[in-house]
Amino acid sequence: MDLRSFIGKPEVRRGRSVDFEIARDLFENPGKTLLFQDVPGYKFDVVGNVITCRDDVYQALGTNREDYIEYVTQRSQNPVEPVVIDSGACQEEECSLSDIPVIRHFEKDGGRYITSGIVVAKDPEYGCNVSIHRMLVRDDGRIGIRIVPRHLRSFMDRAEARGEDLEIAIAIGVDPRVFYAASYSPRQGYDEFSFAGAIMDGPLELVKCRTVDIEVPAHAEFVIEGRILAGLREPEGPFADVTGTYDRVRDEPVIEVTKVTHRRGAVYQALLPASIEHRLFMGMPREPGIYSAVSEVAEVKYACLTNGGKNWLHGVVSLSKTPDDVKSVIEHAFEGHKSMKHVVIVNDDIDIFNSDEIEYAISTRFQAHRDTYVYRNMRGSTLDPSTDEDGLTTKVGIDATIPPGREPEYEFAKIPGPKV
Ligand code: MN
């Protein structure tokens, strides 16, 4: 139930600075989990690239490529409530915010960013919410936090309307299943910790924070307690995000830290923006949503967000049976993941994890005048630098399926005789 059990045998690097050096090592070794010891100026170690490929995520969740979507969907329908225990490793010791070796990633980033923290908050009506945000460690000991209009944003808006700060806790270095659950983002009011319990085959253990009325995973490496200050906004950014380009500066909320606790010998988890680890944790939890949205109108085999689209902007859906109305398949796919900009629909003989096969389907089964569906002035991802200034984007659906009834014309040529 902790991060440490998942780290395995990392390669050790010594003496790397939190300013760019750790980030560069992680960037240059995307397939390796790295442990940084003797970080100049800090007593804590840093670990990064804990997840290095899709199979790592499947393995952490206890599933595989074939069963993933059904497995996650089924688990999400059977939540397991967390339990609060009396004491937890995450509160063994205390330190200050400046003791944590938060790293600086990219040249023009606005500062050192916490990227692996799960933010826990409560609302009188909706209960507990857990979500992931980028957080800028400011020199004055406060933390800037980018909050897009989702569940935490609504908790904060509602607290501000009552004239109150919003108590929160940030848990850094948690079990990858807990991190996945926080990324999954189920409906408002569904406690992500209950989803974590469902994928862990048992309740997640939580402990009460010391200065705020919030519970956090007992086995987290670090816990930062604090409050999002009502009414205060300060510039946050730039920040190189999932696309590897800089997201602009905006006025965003500010957290005042009230306490920092940690495990004995805590390890700080660095999650490099735009890395495969970051992209998989953003994109993979969206795939079941695309699958289920499209399932309302077609028989779906698989849905994925592709590497080339940074596992966020491009989707591919394969259908076991092509309906007459592929337009509706495309529109449901966009509904299933609001940040998706382009989606390609293919037959289930295409391996949607293989970009060559997707390109093959487009090159031989698609006619632009007939099979292109264009949607202008749509809300898309703010992380796509090609969107208009008002944040609007054009979405395109590509029907690269064989038209029903014309399968014989698309028959793959075979060579007769026994396999050698
Ligand atoms: Mn939520």
Tab-separated table of N, CA and C in Angstrom, residues 75-150:
chain	number	residue	atom	x	y	z
A	75	ARG	N	-14.485	-2.244	-11.443
A	75	ARG	CA	-14.048	-1.819	-10.100
A	75	ARG	C	-14.681	-0.488	-9.713
A	76	SER	N	-14.790	0.421	-10.675
A	76	SER	CA	-15.312	1.753	-10.338
A	76	SER	C	-16.776	1.677	-9.918
A	77	GLN	N	-17.447	0.612	-10.345
A	77	GLN	CA	-18.859	0.445	-9.956
A	77	GLN	C	-19.006	-0.222	-8.595
A	78	ASN	N	-17.894	-0.653	-8.013
A	78	ASN	CA	-17.931	-1.317	-6.706
A	78	ASN	C	-16.927	-0.698	-5.734
A	79	PRO	N	-17.177	0.569	-5.362
A	79	PRO	CA	-16.228	1.282	-4.510
A	79	PRO	C	-16.064	0.629	-3.141
A	80	VAL	N	-14.864	0.751	-2.577
A	80	VAL	CA	-14.581	0.232	-1.231
A	80	VAL	C	-14.160	1.418	-0.355
A	81	GLU	N	-14.985	1.736	0.630
A	81	GLU	CA	-14.739	2.882	1.509
A	81	GLU	C	-13.391	2.772	2.220
A	82	PRO	N	-12.669	3.874	2.335
A	82	PRO	CA	-11.400	3.833	3.087
A	82	PRO	C	-11.662	3.692	4.593
A	83	VAL	N	-10.615	3.306	5.327
A	83	VAL	CA	-10.727	3.260	6.793
A	83	VAL	C	-9.727	4.242	7.392
A	84	VAL	N	-10.122	4.852	8.516
A	84	VAL	CA	-9.216	5.781	9.199
A	84	VAL	C	-8.556	5.028	10.344
A	85	ILE	N	-7.223	4.978	10.331
A	85	ILE	CA	-6.490	4.291	11.390
A	85	ILE	C	-5.840	5.332	12.325
A	86	ASP	N	-5.391	4.864	13.494
A	86	ASP	CA	-4.951	5.797	14.538
A	86	ASP	C	-3.645	6.509	14.213
A	87	SER	N	-2.698	5.768	13.646
A	87	SER	CA	-1.444	6.445	13.315
A	87	SER	C	-0.886	5.855	12.037
A	88	GLY	N	-0.141	6.678	11.319
A	88	GLY	CA	0.382	6.232	10.030
A	88	GLY	C	1.810	6.690	9.820
A	89	ALA	N	2.516	5.964	8.967
A	89	ALA	CA	3.928	6.263	8.701
A	89	ALA	C	4.131	7.695	8.210
A	90	CYS	N	3.135	8.222	7.488
A	90	CYS	CA	3.312	9.558	6.894
A	90	CYS	C	3.437	10.648	7.957
A	91	GLN	N	3.168	10.307	9.227
A	91	GLN	CA	3.280	11.317	10.292
A	91	GLN	C	4.388	10.978	11.285
A	92	GLU	N	5.333	10.129	10.863
A	92	GLU	CA	6.419	9.758	11.780
A	92	GLU	C	7.261	10.962	12.192
A	93	GLU	N	7.501	11.874	11.238
A	93	GLU	CA	8.350	13.036	11.554
A	93	GLU	C	7.773	14.294	10.912
A	94	GLU	N	8.327	15.441	11.324
A	94	GLU	CA	7.887	16.714	10.748
A	94	GLU	C	9.071	17.448	10.122
A	95	CYS	N	8.793	18.259	9.124
A	95	CYS	CA	9.840	19.111	8.556
A	95	CYS	C	9.170	20.369	8.027
A	96	SER	N	9.910	21.210	7.326
A	96	SER	CA	9.268	22.386	6.741
A	96	SER	C	9.244	22.224	5.225
A	97	LEU	N	8.429	23.051	4.590
A	97	LEU	CA	8.254	22.958	3.140
A	97	LEU	C	9.593	23.055	2.406
A	98	SER	N	10.471	23.925	2.919
A	98	SER	CA	11.748	24.142	2.229
A	98	SER	C	12.708	22.953	2.367
A	99	ASP	N	12.371	22.001	3.245
A	99	ASP	CA	13.206	20.793	3.363
A	99	ASP	C	12.929	19.779	2.243
A	100	ILE	N	11.795	19.936	1.553
A	100	ILE	CA	11.413	18.949	0.524
A	100	ILE	C	12.148	19.268	-0.780
A	101	PRO	N	12.825	18.274	-1.356
A	101	PRO	CA	13.607	18.532	-2.583
A	101	PRO	C	12.736	18.590	-3.834
A	102	VAL	N	11.861	19.595	-3.871
A	102	VAL	CA	11.009	19.795	-5.053
A	102	VAL	C	11.901	20.239	-6.202
A	103	ILE	N	11.704	19.677	-7.377
A	103	ILE	CA	12.658	19.952	-8.467
A	103	ILE	C	12.145	20.977	-9.481
A	104	ARG	N	13.109	21.607	-10.136
A	104	ARG	CA	12.814	22.533	-11.236
A	104	ARG	C	13.009	21.738	-12.513
A	105	HIS	N	11.976	21.731	-13.388
A	105	HIS	CA	12.013	20.850	-14.552
A	105	HIS	C	12.602	21.502	-15.793
A	106	PHE	N	11.923	22.536	-16.307
A	106	PHE	CA	12.270	23.080	-17.614
A	106	PHE	C	12.684	24.548	-17.506
A	107	GLU	N	13.488	24.936	-18.476
A	107	GLU	CA	14.151	26.237	-18.483
A	107	GLU	C	13.263	27.411	-18.096
A	108	LYS	N	12.066	27.507	-18.725
A	108	LYS	CA	11.248	28.717	-18.528
A	108	LYS	C	10.115	28.507	-17.531
A	109	ASP	N	10.121	27.381	-16.814
A	109	ASP	CA	9.102	27.166	-15.782
A	109	ASP	C	9.159	28.297	-14.757
A	110	GLY	N	8.003	28.603	-14.169
A	110	GLY	CA	7.921	29.690	-13.198
A	110	GLY	C	8.627	29.412	-11.881
A	111	GLY	N	9.123	28.201	-11.684
A	111	GLY	CA	9.816	27.868	-10.438
A	111	GLY	C	9.858	26.366	-10.248
A	112	ARG	N	10.039	25.953	-8.984
A	112	ARG	CA	10.049	24.532	-8.672
A	112	ARG	C	8.610	24.078	-8.455
A	113	TYR	N	8.238	22.996	-9.116
A	113	TYR	CA	6.851	22.530	-9.109
A	113	TYR	C	6.701	21.142	-8.489
A	114	ILE	N	5.724	21.027	-7.582
A	114	ILE	CA	5.288	19.707	-7.107
A	114	ILE	C	4.331	19.168	-8.165
A	115	THR	N	4.621	17.978	-8.716
A	115	THR	CA	3.775	17.421	-9.774
A	115	THR	C	3.206	16.055	-9.410
A	116	SER	N	3.638	15.494	-8.286
A	116	SER	CA	3.186	14.148	-7.931
A	116	SER	C	2.315	14.171	-6.680
A	117	GLY	N	1.795	15.336	-6.326
A	117	GLY	CA	0.975	15.448	-5.115
A	117	GLY	C	-0.496	15.212	-5.420
A	118	ILE	N	-1.161	14.437	-4.569
A	118	ILE	CA	-2.610	14.334	-4.698
A	118	ILE	C	-3.212	15.294	-3.675
A	119	VAL	N	-4.194	16.069	-4.119
A	119	VAL	CA	-4.785	17.098	-3.260
A	119	VAL	C	-6.124	16.586	-2.734
A	120	VAL	N	-6.236	16.545	-1.413
A	120	VAL	CA	-7.443	16.027	-0.768
A	120	VAL	C	-8.203	17.207	-0.174
A	121	ALA	N	-9.502	17.273	-0.428
A	121	ALA	CA	-10.333	18.351	0.109
A	121	ALA	C	-11.709	17.794	0.456
A	122	LYS	N	-12.455	18.555	1.251
A	122	LYS	CA	-13.809	18.125	1.615
A	122	LYS	C	-14.800	19.245	1.365
A	123	ASP	N	-16.031	18.838	1.052
A	123	ASP	CA	-17.129	19.786	0.888
A	123	ASP	C	-18.293	19.270	1.731
A	124	PRO	N	-19.031	20.202	2.394
A	124	PRO	CA	-20.128	19.764	3.266
A	124	PRO	C	-21.140	18.866	2.542
A	125	GLU	N	-21.370	19.133	1.257
A	125	GLU	CA	-22.363	18.340	0.534
A	125	GLU	C	-21.754	17.148	-0.200
A	126	TYR	N	-20.622	17.365	-0.854
A	126	TYR	CA	-20.074	16.322	-1.730
A	126	TYR	C	-19.070	15.388	-1.061
A	127	GLY	N	-18.632	15.723	0.167
A	127	GLY	CA	-17.682	14.844	0.853
A	127	GLY	C	-16.264	15.056	0.362
A	128	CYS	N	-15.514	13.953	0.293
A	128	CYS	CA	-14.083	14.023	0.004
A	128	CYS	C	-13.812	14.009	-1.505
A	129	ASN	N	-12.874	14.816	-1.945
A	129	ASN	CA	-12.416	14.784	-3.333
A	129	ASN	C	-10.894	14.693	-3.366
A	130	VAL	N	-10.393	13.914	-4.308
A	130	VAL	CA	-8.953	13.775	-4.464
A	130	VAL	C	-8.618	14.065	-5.921
A	131	SER	N	-7.668	14.960	-6.153
A	131	SER	CA	-7.326	15.310	-7.532
A	131	SER	C	-5.868	15.729	-7.619
A	132	ILE	N	-5.372	15.787	-8.850
A	132	ILE	CA	-3.947	16.074	-9.065
A	132	ILE	C	-3.797	17.450	-9.724
A	133	HIS	N	-2.892	18.223	-9.195
A	133	HIS	CA	-2.676	19.594	-9.669
A	133	HIS	C	-1.188	19.883	-9.688
A	134	ARG	N	-0.782	20.791	-10.575
A	134	ARG	CA	0.602	21.253	-10.490
A	134	ARG	C	0.652	22.339	-9.415
A	135	MET	N	1.744	22.335	-8.644
A	135	MET	CA	1.822	23.279	-7.527
A	135	MET	C	3.200	23.926	-7.475
A	136	LEU	N	3.200	25.239	-7.509
A	136	LEU	CA	4.419	26.048	-7.555
A	136	LEU	C	4.837	26.434	-6.140
A	137	VAL	N	6.018	25.973	-5.742
A	137	VAL	CA	6.512	26.305	-4.402
A	137	VAL	C	7.089	27.717	-4.428
A	138	ARG	N	6.449	28.607	-3.689
A	138	ARG	CA	6.898	30.008	-3.676
A	138	ARG	C	7.920	30.226	-2.569
A	139	ASP	N	8.723	31.249	-2.763
A	139	ASP	CA	9.793	31.539	-1.807
A	139	ASP	C	9.264	31.852	-0.413
A	140	ASP	N	8.055	32.413	-0.336
A	140	ASP	CA	7.529	32.806	0.968
A	140	ASP	C	6.889	31.630	1.711
A	141	GLY	N	7.091	30.411	1.197
A	141	GLY	CA	6.546	29.248	1.887
A	141	GLY	C	5.109	28.954	1.514
A	142	ARG	N	4.549	29.762	0.621
A	142	ARG	CA	3.212	29.457	0.123
A	142	ARG	C	3.330	28.652	-1.170
A	143	ILE	N	2.207	28.079	-1.568
A	143	ILE	CA	2.206	27.233	-2.763
A	143	ILE	C	1.121	27.726	-3.715
A	144	GLY	N	1.498	27.989	-4.966
A	144	GLY	CA	0.514	28.337	-5.985
A	144	GLY	C	-0.047	27.057	-6.584
A	145	ILE	N	-1.325	27.031	-6.872
A	145	ILE	CA	-1.936	25.803	-7.389
A	145	ILE	C	-2.834	26.124	-8.573
A	146	ARG	N	-2.631	25.421	-9.674
A	146	ARG	CA	-3.486	25.586	-10.859
A	146	ARG	C	-4.703	24.687	-10.659
A	147	ILE	N	-5.888	25.312	-10.657
A	147	ILE	CA	-7.120	24.547	-10.454
A	147	ILE	C	-8.059	24.799	-11.631
A	148	VAL	N	-8.185	23.823	-12.525
A	148	VAL	CA	-9.101	23.955	-13.657
A	148	VAL	C	-10.528	23.755	-13.131
A	149	PRO	N	-11.539	24.225	-13.879
A	149	PRO	CA	-12.919	24.155	-13.370
A	149	PRO	C	-13.435	22.718	-13.291
A	150	ARG	N	-13.073	22.049	-12.224
A	150	ARG	CA	-13.602	20.705	-11.975
A	150	ARG	C	-14.000	20.615	-10.503
